[in-house]
Amino acid sequence: MCSLALFPPPLASGQTTLCESNNQLRDGGFTGLLNEITTSHTEGMYVNVLCFIFSCKILITLVRSLSIVPKWLSMSSGCILALLRWVSSFHGSLFPHLTLSSEDMIAEFSQVLNWPDCVVRAFNWHPHTDKFAVALLDDSIKIYNPKSATTPTLKHRLQRSVAAVQWKPLCASALAVACQNCVLVWHVDPCSLSNRPSSGCAQVLSHPGHSPVTSLAWAPSGSLLVSASPVDTAMMVWDAAAESCVPLQRVGGGGVTFLSWSPDGSHVLASTPSALFRVWETRMWTCERWPCLKGRCQSGCWSPDGSRLLFTVQGETVIYALTFTDTPGPQAAAVVADLSETTFNTPDGDVISVGGEIQSLAWDPRGERLAVLLKGDPNAARRPAIIAVFKTRTTPIFELLPCGFVQEEPGVEPRLMQFHPNFKHGALLTVVSLTWKTKITLFLGTVSPFVSASASLSDYRAMLGNPIHLLQSDFFFFPSSVFSVGPMEKLPTCLSIS
C-alpha cells in the first residue's frame, strides 16, 4: 500500500509545479519559459413539495373548520396531518441533505472544492479535440477552441447553478449541462461564427422531482446520457435525441450524487448521499450495492479498460480499489493508498503538513498517472489544499507508486482538475485554482521543458463585487513512461488559442 510518507517533499515556498522530468516534479524555474497572461475578465422536487403543501393546507383547513365539517372528518384530518408531519421529519432526519437549499446541496456534493465561491463552476475537455468548456460563476459557459476565431458564450434562462458540463463523445457540437432544474444539451456548430448561440440551440431535458442535477455522464458511444440528483433516488438514463428518459430507481440511499461511466461502457458508478454506492452494469441494467463504513462515496474514477474502480469515502483518508472480472464470486474493496496527514520539511526549511480528506480523483486515459485533490485545512496555513500525483500501472498487476505534489503559488488553492483526454505525449493535467485578488488571471504556460503552450483568452469579468477573484488555470505535463524525449528535442505545441 502506498502512503504519503513515501512521497518526495513539496517544493519550496513560492515555487510552482510545472512538469515531470526524470521521475521528478519540476518547478516553473526549470525552463524559464513560463508565460503569465493576464486578462480581466428552490424549484424542482418541487412539484412533489407543492403537492405535499397543498394537501397539508387542505388538512389544516379541515381541522380548523370544526363547526362546518363533520367532527369525524376534522379529527381524521388532524391525525393524518400529524402522521404526515412525523413522516416528513423522520425522512429529514434520515437524509439531512434534503433540508438544504439547491445551491447548498450542489456545493455539498460537487467535485469542485468550495464550489459556491469558485469562479469556474465546471470544466470539461472535449474527448477528441483541443477545445474545452468552462462554466463561470455568472452561469454563462464559454467554449475555447484553438481552431476557431470566436469564443461562443452560452446563456439560457434555465441555465442556473451549473454543477457539471460534459461533451458528448463522437460528436463535435453537443454539450450537456447540469443545471438547477434541468439538463440542457447545447448544440454548438464548431464552424459557426456566432459568439452568442441562441437558446434555440439548447434542448431542455427535465423530469418531475429530478433537481437539482449535480452530475452527468455520457456513454462512451454517445448514445445515452445519465443524470443524478441528490433528492431523486432514480438515476435518469436519457435518450437525448428523443428527449425521453428511463428512471433507474432503487430503494435506499436518499438520492444520487455522483456518476462516472467506465471507459469501456460496461459499468456506471452511482454514488448516493448515504453510506452506500451502486455499480450498474449496462447490458441488463442491474446493479451491485456497496456499503461504506463511515460516509458516502465522495469521488471515483475508472481504469482505461474499465476493469478497476478507484474510489474515496467522505471522512476517510484512503483510496479503495474494486476489480471487476468475468469470474463469479464475492469481491471486497481493497485499500491501495493511505493519504493520512504527513509532515514534510521543504527544501527551504519550512515545515508543511500534507494529507487528509480527499475531494476528487482523476486518472489519465493511459492509466499511468493518478491525481488526487486533497482538501487541506482552510484554517491552517501549513496544511494547504494540494494535489498528489501517483504513478500507476494496471497490467500485469495493479501498482500505485508515489510521484510528487503539484504545488501552486503561495495563497493559490486548487479547486478542480482534469486530465486532457487526448494528449499524445503523456499525461496533461489541467488544474483550475482560485484565491482572493483584485483581478482574474489566467496562466497557460509551458507544459513541459519541450512543449510550450500560449493563449490569449477573451476578456470576461465575473460579477462578484469586490474583491474580484483570481482564477488560475495551469497545465502540468507528465511524460509517458513509454515516450522518451531527448534534452534538445522539441515536441509540437499542444495548445494554441488565439
CSV table of C-alpha atoms in Angstrom, one decimal:
chain,number,residue,atom,x,y,z
A,1,MET,CA,0.0,0.0,0.0
A,2,CYS,CA,1.3,3.4,-1.0
A,3,SER,CA,1.3,6.3,1.5
A,4,LEU,CA,2.3,10.0,1.6
A,5,ALA,CA,5.3,9.1,3.7
A,6,LEU,CA,6.9,7.7,0.5
A,7,PHE,CA,6.5,10.9,-1.4
A,8,PRO,CA,9.3,13.4,-2.0
A,9,PRO,CA,8.7,16.7,-0.1
A,10,PRO,CA,6.8,19.5,-1.8
A,11,LEU,CA,8.7,22.3,-3.5
A,12,ALA,CA,9.9,25.3,-1.5
A,13,SER,CA,7.5,28.1,-0.8
A,14,GLY,CA,7.0,30.4,-3.8
A,15,GLN,CA,7.8,27.7,-6.3
A,16,THR,CA,5.1,26.2,-8.6
A,17,THR,CA,5.0,22.7,-10.1
A,18,LEU,CA,5.4,22.8,-13.9
A,19,CYS,CA,6.1,19.3,-15.2
A,20,GLU,CA,7.6,15.9,-14.6
A,21,SER,CA,11.2,15.2,-15.7
A,22,ASN,CA,13.4,12.2,-14.9
A,23,ASN,CA,10.7,10.9,-12.4
A,24,GLN,CA,10.7,14.2,-10.5
A,25,LEU,CA,8.2,17.1,-10.5
A,26,ARG,CA,9.9,20.3,-11.5
A,27,ASP,CA,9.1,23.9,-10.7
A,28,GLY,CA,8.5,26.8,-13.1
A,29,GLY,CA,12.1,27.9,-13.0
A,30,PHE,CA,13.2,24.6,-14.6
A,31,THR,CA,12.9,26.1,-18.1
A,32,GLY,CA,12.3,29.8,-17.7
A,33,LEU,CA,9.7,29.6,-20.4
A,34,LEU,CA,6.6,30.1,-18.2
A,35,ASN,CA,4.4,32.9,-19.5
A,36,GLU,CA,1.8,34.6,-17.5
A,37,ILE,CA,-1.1,36.1,-19.5
A,38,THR,CA,-3.4,38.3,-17.5
A,39,THR,CA,-7.0,39.1,-18.6
A,40,SER,CA,-9.9,40.8,-16.9
A,41,HIS,CA,-12.4,39.1,-17.1
A,42,THR,CA,-35.9,26.5,-5.0
A,43,GLU,CA,-37.7,24.9,-7.8
A,44,GLY,CA,-37.5,21.1,-8.7
A,45,MET,CA,-38.8,18.4,-6.2
A,46,TYR,CA,-40.9,20.9,-6.2
A,47,VAL,CA,-43.8,19.5,-7.9
A,48,ASN,CA,-43.9,16.9,-5.2
A,49,VAL,CA,-43.3,19.5,-2.5
A,50,LEU,CA,-46.1,21.8,-3.8
A,51,CYS,CA,-48.5,18.8,-3.8
A,52,PHE,CA,-47.5,18.0,-0.3
A,53,ILE,CA,-48.0,21.6,0.9
A,54,PHE,CA,-51.4,21.8,-0.9
A,55,SER,CA,-52.6,18.5,0.7
A,56,CYS,CA,-51.4,19.8,4.1
A,57,LYS,CA,-53.3,23.1,3.6
A,58,ILE,CA,-56.5,21.1,2.9
A,59,LEU,CA,-56.0,19.1,6.0
A,60,ILE,CA,-55.3,22.2,8.1
A,61,THR,CA,-58.4,23.8,6.8
A,62,LEU,CA,-60.5,20.7,7.6
A,63,VAL,CA,-59.0,20.6,11.2
A,64,ARG,CA,-59.9,24.3,11.7
A,65,SER,CA,-63.4,24.1,10.3
A,66,LEU,CA,-64.8,22.0,13.1
A,67,SER,CA,-68.1,24.0,13.1
A,68,ILE,CA,-68.6,23.4,9.3
A,69,VAL,CA,-67.4,19.9,8.6
A,70,PRO,CA,-68.3,16.7,10.4
A,71,LYS,CA,-66.4,16.0,13.6
A,72,TRP,CA,-65.1,12.7,12.4
A,73,LEU,CA,-63.6,14.3,9.2
A,74,SER,CA,-61.9,17.0,11.3
A,75,MET,CA,-60.4,14.5,13.7
A,76,SER,CA,-59.3,12.2,10.9
A,77,SER,CA,-57.7,15.1,9.1
A,78,GLY,CA,-55.8,16.1,12.3
A,79,CYS,CA,-54.5,12.5,12.7
A,80,ILE,CA,-53.4,12.3,9.0
A,81,LEU,CA,-51.7,15.8,9.3
A,82,ALA,CA,-49.8,14.7,12.4
A,83,LEU,CA,-48.7,11.5,10.6
A,84,LEU,CA,-47.5,13.4,7.6
A,85,ARG,CA,-45.5,15.8,9.7
A,86,TRP,CA,-43.9,12.9,11.6
A,87,VAL,CA,-43.0,11.1,8.4
A,88,SER,CA,-41.6,14.3,6.9
A,89,SER,CA,-39.4,15.0,10.0
A,90,PHE,CA,-38.3,11.3,10.1
A,91,HIS,CA,-37.3,11.4,6.5
A,92,GLY,CA,-35.3,14.6,7.0
A,93,SER,CA,-33.5,13.0,10.0
A,94,LEU,CA,-32.6,10.0,7.8
A,95,PHE,CA,-31.4,12.2,4.9
A,96,PRO,CA,-30.3,15.6,6.3
A,97,HIS,CA,-29.3,16.8,2.9
A,98,LEU,CA,-32.9,17.2,2.0
A,99,THR,CA,-33.2,20.2,4.3
A,100,LEU,CA,-30.5,22.0,2.3
A,101,SER,CA,-31.2,24.6,-0.4
A,102,SER,CA,-30.5,23.8,-4.0
A,103,GLU,CA,-27.2,25.7,-4.1
A,104,ASP,CA,-26.1,24.3,-0.7
A,105,MET,CA,-26.9,20.8,-2.0
A,106,ILE,CA,-24.8,21.3,-5.2
A,107,ALA,CA,-21.9,22.7,-3.1
A,108,GLU,CA,-22.1,19.7,-0.7
A,109,PHE,CA,-21.8,17.1,-3.5
A,110,SER,CA,-19.8,18.9,-6.1
A,111,GLN,CA,-16.4,17.6,-7.2
A,112,VAL,CA,-15.2,21.2,-7.1
A,113,LEU,CA,-13.5,22.3,-3.9
A,114,ASN,CA,-15.5,25.2,-2.3
A,115,TRP,CA,-17.9,25.4,-5.3
A,116,PRO,CA,-20.0,28.4,-4.1
A,117,ASP,CA,-17.2,31.0,-4.4
A,118,CYS,CA,-15.3,29.4,-7.3
A,119,VAL,CA,-15.2,31.5,-10.4
A,120,VAL,CA,-15.1,28.3,-12.5
A,121,ARG,CA,-18.1,26.1,-11.6
A,122,ALA,CA,-17.3,23.4,-14.1
A,123,PHE,CA,-14.6,22.5,-16.7
A,124,ASN,CA,-14.5,19.8,-19.4
A,125,TRP,CA,-12.2,19.0,-22.2
A,126,HIS,CA,-13.7,17.7,-25.4
A,127,PRO,CA,-12.8,13.9,-25.7
A,128,HIS,CA,-11.4,14.2,-29.2
A,129,THR,CA,-10.1,17.7,-29.9
A,130,ASP,CA,-8.2,20.5,-28.1
A,131,LYS,CA,-11.3,22.5,-27.1
A,132,PHE,CA,-12.9,22.9,-23.6
A,133,ALA,CA,-16.0,24.3,-22.0
A,134,VAL,CA,-15.8,26.5,-18.9
A,135,ALA,CA,-18.9,27.2,-16.7
A,136,LEU,CA,-18.5,30.5,-14.8
A,137,LEU,CA,-19.9,31.9,-11.6
A,138,ASP,CA,-22.5,34.0,-13.6
A,139,ASP,CA,-23.9,30.8,-15.1
A,140,SER,CA,-22.5,31.5,-18.5
A,141,ILE,CA,-20.5,28.9,-20.4
A,142,LYS,CA,-17.6,29.8,-22.7
A,143,ILE,CA,-16.1,27.4,-25.3
A,144,TYR,CA,-12.5,27.9,-26.2
A,145,ASN,CA,-11.3,26.3,-29.5
A,146,PRO,CA,-7.8,26.9,-30.9
A,147,LYS,CA,-9.1,26.4,-34.4
A,148,SER,CA,-11.8,29.0,-34.1
A,149,ALA,CA,-11.6,32.7,-34.1
A,150,THR,CA,-14.7,33.0,-32.0
A,151,THR,CA,-15.4,32.2,-28.4
A,152,PRO,CA,-19.1,31.2,-28.1
A,153,THR,CA,-20.8,32.2,-24.9
A,154,LEU,CA,-23.8,30.1,-23.9
A,155,LYS,CA,-26.6,31.6,-21.8
A,156,HIS,CA,-30.1,30.3,-21.2
A,157,ARG,CA,-32.9,31.3,-18.8
A,158,LEU,CA,-32.8,27.8,-17.2
A,159,GLN,CA,-29.0,27.7,-17.0
A,160,ARG,CA,-28.6,28.4,-13.3
A,161,SER,CA,-26.4,26.9,-10.6
A,162,VAL,CA,-24.3,24.9,-13.2
A,163,ALA,CA,-22.8,21.9,-11.4
A,164,ALA,CA,-21.3,20.0,-14.3
A,165,VAL,CA,-20.6,20.1,-18.1
A,166,GLN,CA,-19.9,17.1,-20.3
A,167,TRP,CA,-19.1,17.0,-24.0
A,168,LYS,CA,-20.9,14.2,-26.0
A,169,PRO,CA,-18.4,11.6,-27.3
A,170,LEU,CA,-18.1,11.1,-31.0
A,171,CYS,CA,-19.8,14.4,-31.6
A,172,ALA,CA,-18.2,17.8,-32.3
A,173,SER,CA,-21.1,20.0,-31.1
A,174,ALA,CA,-23.2,18.6,-28.2
A,175,LEU,CA,-22.5,19.8,-24.7
A,176,ALA,CA,-24.6,18.6,-21.7
A,177,VAL,CA,-25.0,21.0,-18.8
A,178,ALA,CA,-26.3,20.0,-15.3
A,179,CYS,CA,-28.5,22.9,-14.1
A,180,GLN,CA,-30.6,23.6,-11.0
A,181,ASN,CA,-33.9,22.5,-12.6
A,182,CYS,CA,-33.0,20.5,-15.7
A,183,VAL,CA,-30.3,19.2,-18.1
A,184,LEU,CA,-29.5,21.4,-21.1
A,185,VAL,CA,-27.9,19.9,-24.2
A,186,TRP,CA,-26.4,22.6,-26.3
A,187,HIS,CA,-25.7,22.0,-30.0
A,188,VAL,CA,-22.9,24.5,-31.0
A,189,ASP,CA,-21.7,24.3,-34.5
A,190,PRO,CA,-17.9,24.5,-34.4
A,191,CYS,CA,-17.8,26.2,-37.8
A,192,SER,CA,-20.3,28.9,-36.7
A,193,LEU,CA,-19.1,32.5,-36.4
A,194,SER,CA,-21.7,33.4,-33.8
A,195,ASN,CA,-20.4,34.5,-30.4
A,196,ARG,CA,-23.8,34.0,-28.8
A,197,PRO,CA,-25.8,31.0,-29.9
A,198,SER,CA,-29.5,31.4,-29.3
A,199,SER,CA,-31.4,29.5,-26.7
A,200,GLY,CA,-33.0,27.6,-29.5
A,201,CYS,CA,-29.7,25.7,-29.8
A,202,ALA,CA,-30.3,24.0,-26.5
A,203,GLN,CA,-32.5,21.0,-25.7
A,204,VAL,CA,-34.2,21.0,-22.3
A,205,LEU,CA,-34.3,17.6,-20.6
A,206,SER,CA,-36.4,17.6,-17.3
A,207,HIS,CA,-38.3,15.2,-15.2
A,208,PRO,CA,-40.5,15.9,-12.2
A,209,GLY,CA,-38.6,15.7,-8.9
A,210,HIS,CA,-35.2,15.4,-10.6
A,211,SER,CA,-33.5,18.6,-9.5
A,212,PRO,CA,-31.0,20.0,-8.7
A,213,VAL,CA,-28.9,18.0,-11.1
A,214,THR,CA,-25.4,17.5,-9.7
A,215,SER,CA,-23.7,15.1,-12.0
A,216,LEU,CA,-23.7,13.9,-15.7
A,217,ALA,CA,-22.1,11.1,-17.6
A,218,TRP,CA,-22.2,10.2,-21.3
A,219,ALA,CA,-21.9,6.6,-22.5
A,220,PRO,CA,-18.6,6.3,-24.4
A,221,SER,CA,-20.6,5.7,-27.6
A,222,GLY,CA,-22.6,8.9,-27.0
A,223,SER,CA,-25.9,7.1,-27.3
A,224,LEU,CA,-27.1,7.6,-23.7
A,225,LEU,CA,-26.7,10.3,-21.1
A,226,VAL,CA,-27.2,9.7,-17.3
A,227,SER,CA,-28.0,12.4,-14.8
A,228,ALA,CA,-28.2,12.4,-11.0
A,229,SER,CA,-30.0,14.5,-8.4
A,230,PRO,CA,-29.5,14.2,-4.6
A,231,VAL,CA,-33.2,14.4,-4.0
A,232,ASP,CA,-34.2,11.7,-6.5
A,233,THR,CA,-33.5,8.1,-5.8
A,234,ALA,CA,-33.7,7.4,-9.5
A,235,MET,CA,-30.8,7.8,-11.9
A,236,MET,CA,-32.2,9.1,-15.2
A,237,VAL,CA,-31.0,7.4,-18.4
A,238,TRP,CA,-31.7,9.9,-21.3
A,239,ASP,CA,-32.0,9.4,-25.0
A,240,ALA,CA,-31.1,13.0,-25.7
A,241,ALA,CA,-32.2,12.8,-29.4
A,242,ALA,CA,-35.7,11.6,-28.5
A,243,GLU,CA,-35.8,13.8,-25.3
A,244,SER,CA,-37.0,10.8,-23.3
A,245,CYS,CA,-35.7,9.1,-20.2
A,246,VAL,CA,-36.0,5.9,-18.2
A,247,PRO,CA,-35.7,6.2,-14.4
A,248,LEU,CA,-33.5,3.5,-12.8
A,249,GLN,CA,-34.7,3.5,-9.2
A,250,ARG,CA,-33.6,1.6,-6.2
A,251,VAL,CA,-34.7,1.9,-2.6
A,252,GLY,CA,-32.2,3.4,-0.2
A,253,GLY,CA,-29.5,6.0,-0.4
A,254,GLY,CA,-31.7,9.1,-0.4
A,255,GLY,CA,-30.7,10.2,-3.9
A,256,VAL,CA,-27.8,10.0,-6.4
A,257,THR,CA,-24.9,12.5,-6.1
A,258,PHE,CA,-22.1,11.5,-8.5
A,259,LEU,CA,-21.9,9.5,-11.7
A,260,SER,CA,-19.0,8.0,-13.6
A,261,TRP,CA,-19.3,5.8,-16.8
A,262,SER,CA,-16.4,3.4,-17.3
A,263,PRO,CA,-14.4,4.0,-20.5
A,264,ASP,CA,-15.4,0.6,-21.9
A,265,GLY,CA,-19.0,1.4,-21.4
A,266,SER,CA,-19.7,-1.7,-19.2
A,267,HIS,CA,-20.4,-0.1,-15.8
A,268,VAL,CA,-21.7,3.1,-14.2
A,269,LEU,CA,-20.7,4.3,-10.7
A,270,ALA,CA,-23.6,5.9,-8.9
A,271,SER,CA,-22.9,7.5,-5.5
A,272,THR,CA,-25.6,8.3,-3.0
A,273,PRO,CA,-25.8,10.8,-0.1
A,274,SER,CA,-25.8,7.9,2.3
A,275,ALA,CA,-23.1,5.4,3.2
A,276,LEU,CA,-23.5,3.2,0.1
A,277,PHE,CA,-23.0,3.4,-3.6
A,278,ARG,CA,-24.1,1.3,-6.6
A,279,VAL,CA,-22.3,0.0,-9.6
A,280,TRP,CA,-24.6,-0.6,-12.6
A,281,GLU,CA,-23.7,-3.0,-15.4
A,282,THR,CA,-25.1,-1.5,-18.7
A,283,ARG,CA,-26.0,-4.7,-20.6
A,284,MET,CA,-29.0,-5.7,-18.4
A,285,TRP,CA,-29.0,-2.6,-16.2
A,286,THR,CA,-28.7,-4.5,-12.9
A,287,CYS,CA,-26.6,-3.1,-10.0
A,288,GLU,CA,-24.4,-4.2,-7.2
A,289,ARG,CA,-24.9,-2.4,-3.9
A,290,TRP,CA,-21.7,-1.5,-2.0
A,291,PRO,CA,-22.0,-0.2,1.6
A,292,CYS,CA,-19.4,2.2,3.0
A,293,LEU,CA,-18.3,2.1,6.7
A,294,LYS,CA,-18.1,5.8,7.6
A,295,GLY,CA,-19.7,8.0,4.9
A,296,ARG,CA,-20.8,8.4,1.4
A,297,CYS,CA,-18.6,7.8,-1.7
A,298,GLN,CA,-17.1,11.2,-2.4
A,299,SER,CA,-15.3,10.5,-5.8
A,300,GLY,CA,-14.4,7.8,-8.1
A,301,CYS,CA,-12.6,7.1,-11.4
A,302,TRP,CA,-12.1,4.1,-13.7
A,303,SER,CA,-9.1,2.5,-15.2
A,304,PRO,CA,-8.8,2.8,-19.0
A,305,ASP,CA,-10.1,-0.7,-19.6
A,306,GLY,CA,-13.0,-0.3,-17.2
A,307,SER,CA,-11.8,-3.3,-15.1
A,308,ARG,CA,-10.9,-1.4,-12.0
A,309,LEU,CA,-12.6,1.4,-10.0
A,310,LEU,CA,-10.8,3.6,-7.5
A,311,PHE,CA,-13.0,5.5,-5.1
A,312,THR,CA,-12.8,7.5,-1.9
A,313,VAL,CA,-15.2,7.9,1.1
A,314,GLN,CA,-16.1,11.1,2.8
A,315,GLY,CA,-14.3,11.4,6.2
A,316,GLU,CA,-11.6,8.8,5.3
A,317,THR,CA,-8.1,9.4,4.0
A,318,VAL,CA,-7.6,6.3,2.0
A,319,ILE,CA,-8.2,5.2,-1.6
A,320,TYR,CA,-10.1,2.0,-2.3
A,321,ALA,CA,-10.0,-0.2,-5.4
A,322,LEU,CA,-12.6,-2.6,-6.8
A,323,THR,CA,-11.8,-5.0,-9.5
A,324,PHE,CA,-14.5,-6.2,-12.0
A,325,THR,CA,-13.9,-9.5,-13.8
A,326,ASP,CA,-15.9,-12.1,-15.5
A,327,THR,CA,-15.1,-14.6,-12.8
A,328,PRO,CA,-18.1,-15.0,-10.4
A,329,GLY,CA,-17.7,-14.9,-6.7
A,330,PRO,CA,-17.6,-12.4,-3.8
A,331,GLN,CA,-15.5,-9.3,-4.0
A,332,ALA,CA,-14.1,-6.8,-1.5
A,333,ALA,CA,-12.7,-3.3,-1.8
A,334,ALA,CA,-9.0,-3.2,-1.1
A,335,VAL,CA,-7.2,-0.2,0.3
A,336,VAL,CA,-4.4,0.8,-2.2
A,337,ALA,CA,-3.3,4.2,-0.8
A,338,ASP,CA,-3.2,5.9,2.6
A,339,LEU,CA,-3.2,9.7,2.4
A,340,SER,CA,-3.2,10.4,6.2
A,341,GLU,CA,-1.7,13.7,7.3
A,342,THR,CA,2.1,13.6,6.9
A,343,THR,CA,4.7,16.3,7.8
A,344,PHE,CA,7.4,17.3,5.3
A,345,ASN,CA,10.5,19.5,5.5
A,346,THR,CA,10.6,21.6,2.3
A,347,PRO,CA,13.9,22.5,0.6
A,348,ASP,CA,13.8,26.0,2.1
A,349,GLY,CA,13.5,24.7,5.7
A,350,ASP,CA,9.7,25.2,6.1
A,351,VAL,CA,7.5,22.5,7.7
A,352,ILE,CA,4.3,21.7,5.9
A,353,SER,CA,1.6,19.1,6.6
A,354,VAL,CA,0.0,17.3,3.6
A,355,GLY,CA,-2.8,14.9,3.6
A,356,GLY,CA,-6.3,14.3,5.0
A,357,GLU,CA,-9.7,14.1,3.4
A,358,ILE,CA,-9.9,13.7,-0.4
A,359,GLN,CA,-12.0,16.0,-2.6
A,360,SER,CA,-11.7,14.3,-6.0
A,361,LEU,CA,-9.8,11.8,-8.2
A,362,ALA,CA,-8.6,11.9,-11.8
A,363,TRP,CA,-6.9,9.1,-13.7
A,364,ASP,CA,-5.3,9.9,-17.1
A,365,PRO,CA,-6.6,8.0,-20.2
A,366,ARG,CA,-3.3,6.0,-20.5
A,367,GLY,CA,-3.7,4.7,-16.9
A,368,GLU,CA,-0.2,6.0,-16.0
A,369,ARG,CA,-0.9,8.9,-13.6
A,370,LEU,CA,-3.5,9.3,-10.9
A,371,ALA,CA,-4.1,12.8,-9.5
A,372,VAL,CA,-5.7,13.2,-6.0
A,373,LEU,CA,-7.0,16.6,-4.8
A,374,LEU,CA,-6.6,16.8,-1.0
A,375,LYS,CA,-8.9,19.3,0.7
A,376,GLY,CA,-6.4,20.5,3.3
A,377,ASP,CA,-7.5,22.7,6.1
A,378,PRO,CA,-8.5,26.3,5.3
A,379,ASN,CA,-7.8,27.4,8.9
A,380,ALA,CA,-4.3,26.0,8.9
A,381,ALA,CA,-1.7,27.9,6.8
A,382,ARG,CA,0.7,24.9,7.0
A,383,ARG,CA,-1.9,22.4,5.6
A,384,PRO,CA,-3.0,23.7,2.2
A,385,ALA,CA,-5.1,22.1,-0.4
A,386,ILE,CA,-2.7,20.3,-2.7
A,387,ILE,CA,-2.7,17.7,-5.5
A,388,ALA,CA,-0.8,14.5,-5.0
A,389,VAL,CA,0.2,12.6,-8.2
A,390,PHE,CA,0.8,8.8,-8.3
A,391,LYS,CA,2.3,6.7,-11.0
A,392,THR,CA,0.0,3.8,-11.8
A,393,ARG,CA,0.2,0.5,-13.7
A,394,THR,CA,-2.8,-1.7,-14.4
A,395,THR,CA,-1.1,-4.7,-16.0
A,396,PRO,CA,0.0,-7.4,-15.3
A,397,ILE,CA,-0.7,-6.3,-11.8
A,398,PHE,CA,-2.1,-3.1,-10.3
A,399,GLU,CA,0.6,-0.8,-8.9
A,400,LEU,CA,0.4,2.6,-7.3
A,401,LEU,CA,3.7,4.5,-6.7
A,402,PRO,CA,4.5,8.0,-5.4
A,403,CYS,CA,5.3,10.7,-8.0
A,404,GLY,CA,5.1,14.0,-6.2
A,405,PHE,CA,2.9,17.1,-5.4
A,406,VAL,CA,1.5,19.7,-7.8
A,407,GLN,CA,2.2,22.9,-5.9
A,408,GLU,CA,0.6,26.3,-6.6
A,409,GLU,CA,1.9,29.8,-5.8
A,410,PRO,CA,1.5,30.8,-2.2
A,411,GLY,CA,-2.1,31.6,-1.4
A,412,VAL,CA,-3.4,29.9,-4.5
A,413,GLU,CA,-5.7,27.0,-3.9
A,414,PRO,CA,-6.5,24.2,-6.4
A,415,ARG,CA,-10.3,23.8,-6.9
A,416,LEU,CA,-10.8,21.3,-9.7
A,417,MET,CA,-8.7,19.2,-12.1
A,418,GLN,CA,-9.0,17.1,-15.2
A,419,PHE,CA,-6.6,15.2,-17.4
A,420,HIS,CA,-6.6,16.0,-21.1
A,421,PRO,CA,-8.4,13.0,-22.7
A,422,ASN,CA,-6.5,13.0,-26.0
A,423,PHE,CA,-2.9,14.3,-25.3
A,424,LYS,CA,-0.4,12.2,-27.3
A,425,HIS,CA,2.8,12.6,-25.4
A,426,GLY,CA,1.9,11.6,-21.8
A,427,ALA,CA,-0.5,12.9,-19.2
A,428,LEU,CA,-1.5,16.6,-19.3
A,429,LEU,CA,-3.2,17.7,-16.1
A,430,THR,CA,-5.4,20.8,-16.1
A,431,VAL,CA,-5.8,22.5,-12.7
A,432,VAL,CA,-8.1,25.4,-12.0
A,433,SER,CA,-7.2,27.4,-8.9
A,434,LEU,CA,-8.6,30.4,-7.1
A,435,THR,CA,-7.6,32.9,-4.4
A,436,TRP,CA,-8.5,36.4,-3.4
A,437,LYS,CA,-7.0,39.1,-5.6
A,438,THR,CA,-8.2,42.2,-7.4
A,439,LYS,CA,-8.4,40.7,-10.9
A,440,ILE,CA,-8.8,37.4,-12.7
A,441,THR,CA,-5.5,36.0,-14.1
A,442,LEU,CA,-5.2,33.0,-16.5
A,443,PHE,CA,-1.8,31.3,-16.6
A,444,LEU,CA,-1.4,29.0,-19.6
A,445,GLY,CA,2.3,28.5,-19.7
A,446,THR,CA,4.9,25.9,-20.6
A,447,VAL,CA,3.6,22.4,-20.1
A,448,SER,CA,7.0,20.7,-20.2
A,449,PRO,CA,10.6,21.6,-20.9
A,450,PHE,CA,9.9,20.7,-24.5
A,451,VAL,CA,6.2,21.7,-25.0
A,452,SER,CA,5.1,25.3,-25.0
A,453,ALA,CA,1.5,26.5,-24.8
A,454,SER,CA,0.4,30.0,-25.2
A,455,ALA,CA,-3.1,31.6,-25.0
A,456,SER,CA,-4.9,34.8,-25.2
A,457,LEU,CA,-8.4,34.2,-23.9
A,458,SER,CA,-11.3,36.6,-24.4
A,459,ASP,CA,-11.8,39.0,-21.6
A,460,TYR,CA,-14.6,38.5,-19.1
A,461,ARG,CA,-15.5,40.0,-15.8
A,462,ALA,CA,-17.1,38.0,-13.0
A,463,MET,CA,-19.9,39.9,-11.4
A,464,LEU,CA,-18.6,39.3,-7.8
A,465,GLY,CA,-18.3,42.8,-6.5
A,466,ASN,CA,-15.2,43.5,-4.5
A,467,PRO,CA,-12.8,41.8,-4.2
A,468,ILE,CA,-12.8,40.0,-7.6
A,469,HIS,CA,-11.2,36.6,-7.6
A,470,LEU,CA,-8.1,35.4,-9.2
A,471,LEU,CA,-8.5,32.5,-11.5
A,472,GLN,CA,-5.5,30.4,-12.4
A,473,SER,CA,-5.6,27.6,-14.9
A,474,ASP,CA,-2.4,25.6,-15.2
A,475,PHE,CA,-1.3,22.7,-17.5
A,476,PHE,CA,1.0,20.2,-15.9
A,477,PHE,CA,2.8,17.7,-18.2
A,478,PHE,CA,3.8,14.2,-17.1
A,479,PRO,CA,5.7,12.3,-19.8
A,480,SER,CA,4.5,8.9,-20.8
A,481,SER,CA,6.6,6.0,-19.5
A,482,VAL,CA,6.8,4.7,-23.0
A,483,PHE,CA,7.7,8.0,-24.6
A,484,SER,CA,11.3,9.3,-24.3
A,485,VAL,CA,12.4,12.9,-25.2
A,486,GLY,CA,15.9,14.0,-25.8
A,487,PRO,CA,17.2,17.0,-23.9
A,488,MET,CA,17.1,19.2,-27.0
A,489,GLU,CA,14.1,17.6,-28.8
A,490,LYS,CA,11.0,19.8,-29.3
A,491,LEU,CA,7.5,18.5,-29.2
A,492,PRO,CA,4.7,20.1,-31.1
A,493,THR,CA,2.6,22.8,-29.4
A,494,CYS,CA,-0.2,21.1,-27.5
A,495,LEU,CA,-2.5,24.1,-27.2
A,496,SER,CA,-2.5,27.4,-29.0
A,497,ILE,CA,-5.5,29.7,-28.6
A,498,SER,CA,-5.7,33.0,-30.4
